[in-house]
Coordinates of C-alpha atoms in Angstrom, one line a residue:
M9 CA -31.8 40.2 55.9
I10 CA -32.8 39.6 52.4
W11 CA -29.6 42.1 50.8
I12 CA -27.6 39.7 52.9
Y13 CA -28.9 36.4 51.5
N14 CA -28.8 37.8 48.3
F15 CA -25.1 38.8 48.9
Y16 CA -24.3 35.6 50.2
I17 CA -26.1 33.7 47.4
M18 CA -24.1 35.9 44.8
T19 CA -20.8 35.7 46.5
K20 CA -21.5 31.7 46.5
I21 CA -22.6 31.3 43.0
K22 CA -20.0 33.7 41.3
P23 CA -16.5 31.7 41.9
I24 CA -18.6 28.8 40.6
F25 CA -19.4 30.9 37.7
I26 CA -16.0 32.3 37.2
L27 CA -14.8 28.5 37.3
F28 CA -17.3 27.5 34.7
L29 CA -16.5 30.5 32.4
A30 CA -12.8 29.8 32.8
A31 CA -13.5 26.0 31.6
I32 CA -15.5 27.4 28.7
M33 CA -12.5 29.6 27.8
A34 CA -9.9 26.8 28.1
L35 CA -12.3 24.3 25.9
S36 CA -12.6 27.1 23.2
F37 CA -8.9 27.7 23.4
S38 CA -7.6 24.0 23.1
F39 CA -10.2 23.7 20.3
G40 CA -9.0 26.9 18.7
F41 CA -5.4 25.4 18.8
K42 CA -6.1 22.2 17.5
A43 CA -8.2 23.9 14.4
S44 CA -5.1 26.2 13.9
A45 CA -2.7 23.0 14.1
V46 CA -4.9 21.3 11.9
R47 CA -5.3 24.0 9.3
L48 CA -1.6 24.1 9.5
I49 CA -0.6 20.7 8.9
D50 CA -3.3 20.6 6.1
T51 CA -1.9 23.5 4.6
D52 CA 1.8 22.0 4.7
T53 CA 0.4 18.6 3.3
Q54 CA -1.2 20.4 0.7
Q55 CA 2.1 22.6 -0.1
K56 CA 4.3 19.2 -0.3
N57 CA 1.6 17.6 -2.5
I58 CA 1.7 20.8 -4.7
E59 CA 5.7 20.2 -4.7
K60 CA 5.6 16.8 -5.2
N61 CA 3.2 17.4 -8.3
Q62 CA 5.4 19.8 -10.1
N63 CA 8.3 18.0 -9.7
Q64 CA 6.6 14.8 -11.1
N65 CA 5.6 17.0 -13.9
Q66 CA 9.0 18.4 -14.6
N67 CA 10.2 14.9 -14.4
Q68 CA 7.8 13.5 -16.7
G69 CA 8.4 16.7 -19.4
E70 CA 11.9 15.6 -19.2
E71 CA 11.2 12.2 -19.7
D72 CA 8.8 13.0 -22.8
E73 CA 11.9 15.1 -24.0
N74 CA 14.4 12.3 -23.9
E75 CA 11.8 10.2 -25.3
T76 CA 11.3 12.7 -28.3
S77 CA 14.7 13.1 -28.6
D78 CA 15.6 9.2 -28.3
S79 CA 12.5 8.8 -30.9
E80 CA 13.8 11.1 -33.5
D81 CA 17.7 9.5 -33.1
F82 CA 15.8 6.0 -33.7
D83 CA 13.9 7.2 -36.8
D84 CA 16.9 8.6 -38.2
I85 CA 18.8 5.4 -37.4
A86 CA 15.7 3.3 -39.0
S87 CA 15.6 5.9 -42.1
K88 CA 19.4 5.1 -42.8
S89 CA 19.3 1.7 -42.5
T90 CA 15.9 1.0 -43.9
G91 CA 16.9 3.3 -47.2
Q92 CA 13.8 5.5 -46.7
I93 CA 14.5 8.7 -49.0
N94 CA 11.8 11.4 -50.2
A95 CA 12.0 12.5 -53.8
E96 CA 11.8 16.2 -52.7
I97 CA 14.7 16.3 -50.7
H98 CA 16.7 14.5 -53.5
R99 CA 15.5 17.3 -55.7
S100 CA 16.7 20.1 -52.9
V101 CA 20.2 18.3 -52.8
V102 CA 20.7 18.2 -56.4
A103 CA 19.6 21.6 -57.1
N104 CA 21.9 22.8 -54.6
F105 CA 24.9 20.7 -55.9
V106 CA 24.0 22.3 -59.3
Q107 CA 24.1 25.7 -58.1
S108 CA 27.3 25.8 -56.3
L109 CA 28.9 24.0 -59.4
L110 CA 27.7 26.6 -61.5
K111 CA 29.2 29.5 -59.3
I112 CA 32.8 27.5 -59.3
A113 CA 32.4 26.9 -62.9
S114 CA 31.6 30.6 -63.4
R115 CA 35.1 31.8 -61.5
S116 CA 37.1 29.2 -63.0
E117 CA 39.1 29.7 -66.3
G118 CA 39.7 27.4 -69.1
G119 CA 38.5 23.9 -69.6
I120 CA 38.0 23.2 -66.0
G121 CA 35.0 25.7 -65.6
D122 CA 33.6 24.1 -68.8
Q123 CA 34.0 20.4 -67.5
V124 CA 32.0 21.3 -64.1
R125 CA 29.4 23.0 -66.2
V126 CA 28.8 20.0 -67.9
V127 CA 28.5 17.7 -64.9
A128 CA 26.1 20.2 -63.4
R129 CA 23.7 20.1 -66.4
E130 CA 23.9 16.2 -66.7
Q131 CA 23.1 16.0 -63.0
N132 CA 20.4 18.7 -62.9
L133 CA 19.0 16.6 -65.9
A134 CA 18.9 13.1 -64.2
K135 CA 17.5 15.0 -61.1
E136 CA 13.8 14.7 -62.4
R137 CA 14.0 11.3 -63.6
V138 CA 15.6 9.8 -60.5
A139 CA 12.9 11.5 -58.3
E140 CA 10.1 10.3 -60.4
E141 CA 11.5 6.8 -60.1
I142 CA 11.6 7.4 -56.5
E143 CA 8.4 8.2 -56.3
T144 CA 7.1 5.5 -58.5
V145 CA 8.3 2.9 -56.5
Q146 CA 7.6 4.2 -53.2
N147 CA 3.5 4.6 -54.3
R148 CA 3.3 1.0 -55.7
N149 CA 0.1 -0.6 -54.5
K150 CA 1.1 -2.7 -51.5
I151 CA -1.3 -5.8 -52.3
K152 CA 0.8 -6.0 -55.7
T153 CA 4.2 -5.5 -53.9
F154 CA 3.1 -8.6 -51.2
L155 CA 2.3 -10.4 -54.4
I156 CA 4.9 -10.4 -57.0
G157 CA 7.3 -7.8 -55.3
S158 CA 8.5 -4.4 -55.7
D159 CA 8.7 -2.2 -58.9
Y160 CA 12.0 -4.0 -60.3
K161 CA 11.8 -2.1 -63.6
N162 CA 12.1 1.7 -62.2
L163 CA 14.5 0.2 -59.7
G164 CA 16.9 -1.2 -62.5
Q165 CA 16.6 2.2 -64.2
L166 CA 17.2 3.9 -60.6
R167 CA 20.3 1.7 -60.2
S168 CA 21.7 2.9 -63.6
E169 CA 21.0 6.5 -62.7
M170 CA 23.2 5.7 -59.6
V171 CA 26.0 4.6 -61.6
Q172 CA 25.7 7.6 -63.9
T173 CA 26.1 9.9 -60.6
R174 CA 29.2 7.8 -59.4
N175 CA 30.9 8.3 -62.6
R176 CA 30.2 12.1 -62.4
L177 CA 31.4 12.2 -58.6
E178 CA 34.7 10.8 -59.9
Q179 CA 35.3 13.1 -62.5
L180 CA 34.7 15.9 -60.3
T181 CA 37.2 14.2 -57.9
R182 CA 39.7 14.4 -60.7
L183 CA 39.1 17.9 -61.5
M184 CA 39.3 18.9 -58.2
E185 CA 43.1 18.7 -58.2
N186 CA 43.4 21.0 -60.8
V187 CA 41.2 23.7 -59.2
A188 CA 43.7 26.1 -58.3
S189 CA 41.6 28.4 -55.6
A190 CA 41.8 26.6 -51.9
G191 CA 38.3 27.9 -51.3
E192 CA 36.7 26.7 -54.6
K193 CA 38.4 23.2 -54.0
T194 CA 36.8 23.0 -50.5
E195 CA 33.4 24.0 -51.7
L196 CA 33.8 21.6 -54.8
K197 CA 34.8 19.0 -52.3
E198 CA 31.8 19.6 -49.9
Q199 CA 29.2 19.3 -52.6
V200 CA 31.0 16.0 -53.8
Q201 CA 30.5 14.4 -50.3
N202 CA 26.8 15.6 -50.1
L203 CA 26.0 14.3 -53.4
E204 CA 27.6 11.1 -52.6
Q205 CA 25.7 11.0 -49.5
E206 CA 22.8 11.3 -51.3
R207 CA 23.5 8.6 -53.8
T208 CA 24.6 6.4 -50.6
R209 CA 20.9 6.8 -49.5
I210 CA 19.1 5.8 -52.8
E211 CA 21.7 2.9 -53.1
N212 CA 20.3 1.6 -49.2
F213 CA 16.5 2.3 -50.8
I214 CA 17.3 0.3 -53.8
K215 CA 18.7 -2.8 -51.8
A216 CA 16.0 -2.3 -49.1
Q217 CA 12.7 -2.3 -52.0
E218 CA 14.3 -5.3 -53.4
G219 CA 14.6 -7.2 -50.3
K220 CA 11.1 -6.8 -49.4
F221 CA 8.9 -10.1 -48.9
S222 CA 6.7 -11.4 -51.8
L223 CA 4.8 -14.6 -52.7
F224 CA 6.2 -14.7 -56.5
G225 CA 8.5 -12.0 -56.4
W226 CA 11.5 -14.6 -57.1
L227 CA 9.5 -15.5 -60.4
V228 CA 9.2 -12.1 -61.5
R229 CA 13.0 -11.7 -61.0
L230 CA 13.4 -14.8 -62.6
F231 CA 11.4 -14.2 -66.0
S232 CA 13.2 -10.9 -66.0
K233 CA 16.6 -12.1 -66.0
S234 CA 15.6 -14.9 -68.6
K235 CA 14.7 -11.9 -71.1

């Protein structure tokens, strides 16, 4: 009878036990599915955030490049409008100009080559004077400039040099008509244009320096004119 009772107890409890295990397994599966779903959602969200950050960084990089380009363009325009020049650049421009003229002169026969050579020599001599005058004006004490204005003496000398440069360019333009070679004529024309651009930049620099505000600059200019 005891084994029958035990069998009854086991057969009676076993279904409950099986249901209990099934319930636990169902809950475990449910929690596992939810956890997997949460992980998938988190992974998808992280991926979207990464892509969003990458797009933002790319857009920011493009904006920075555009701002840099715009800044460079603005600086170039501002440099031209305010007459900012560089003495070393002037030396380089004139050196290239002189070198090209000497090559043309060596290939040209007769008086044309000699005249071109003279112009090249004169412009080469003026190169250092102009560069030094530019540096002197640019390195002037700012307080002194604010009180009595720019270095009008060196600006006057610089203006005189630009007049002589213009005369040389006009002489080269006249000589250009007598150059036989089309290639040499084109090269000479290009060099004349380059030096003309440099002369224009220096004249803008002179105007910008003379137009700087000062407390008593007008008095200095008036005194200089009365001499």
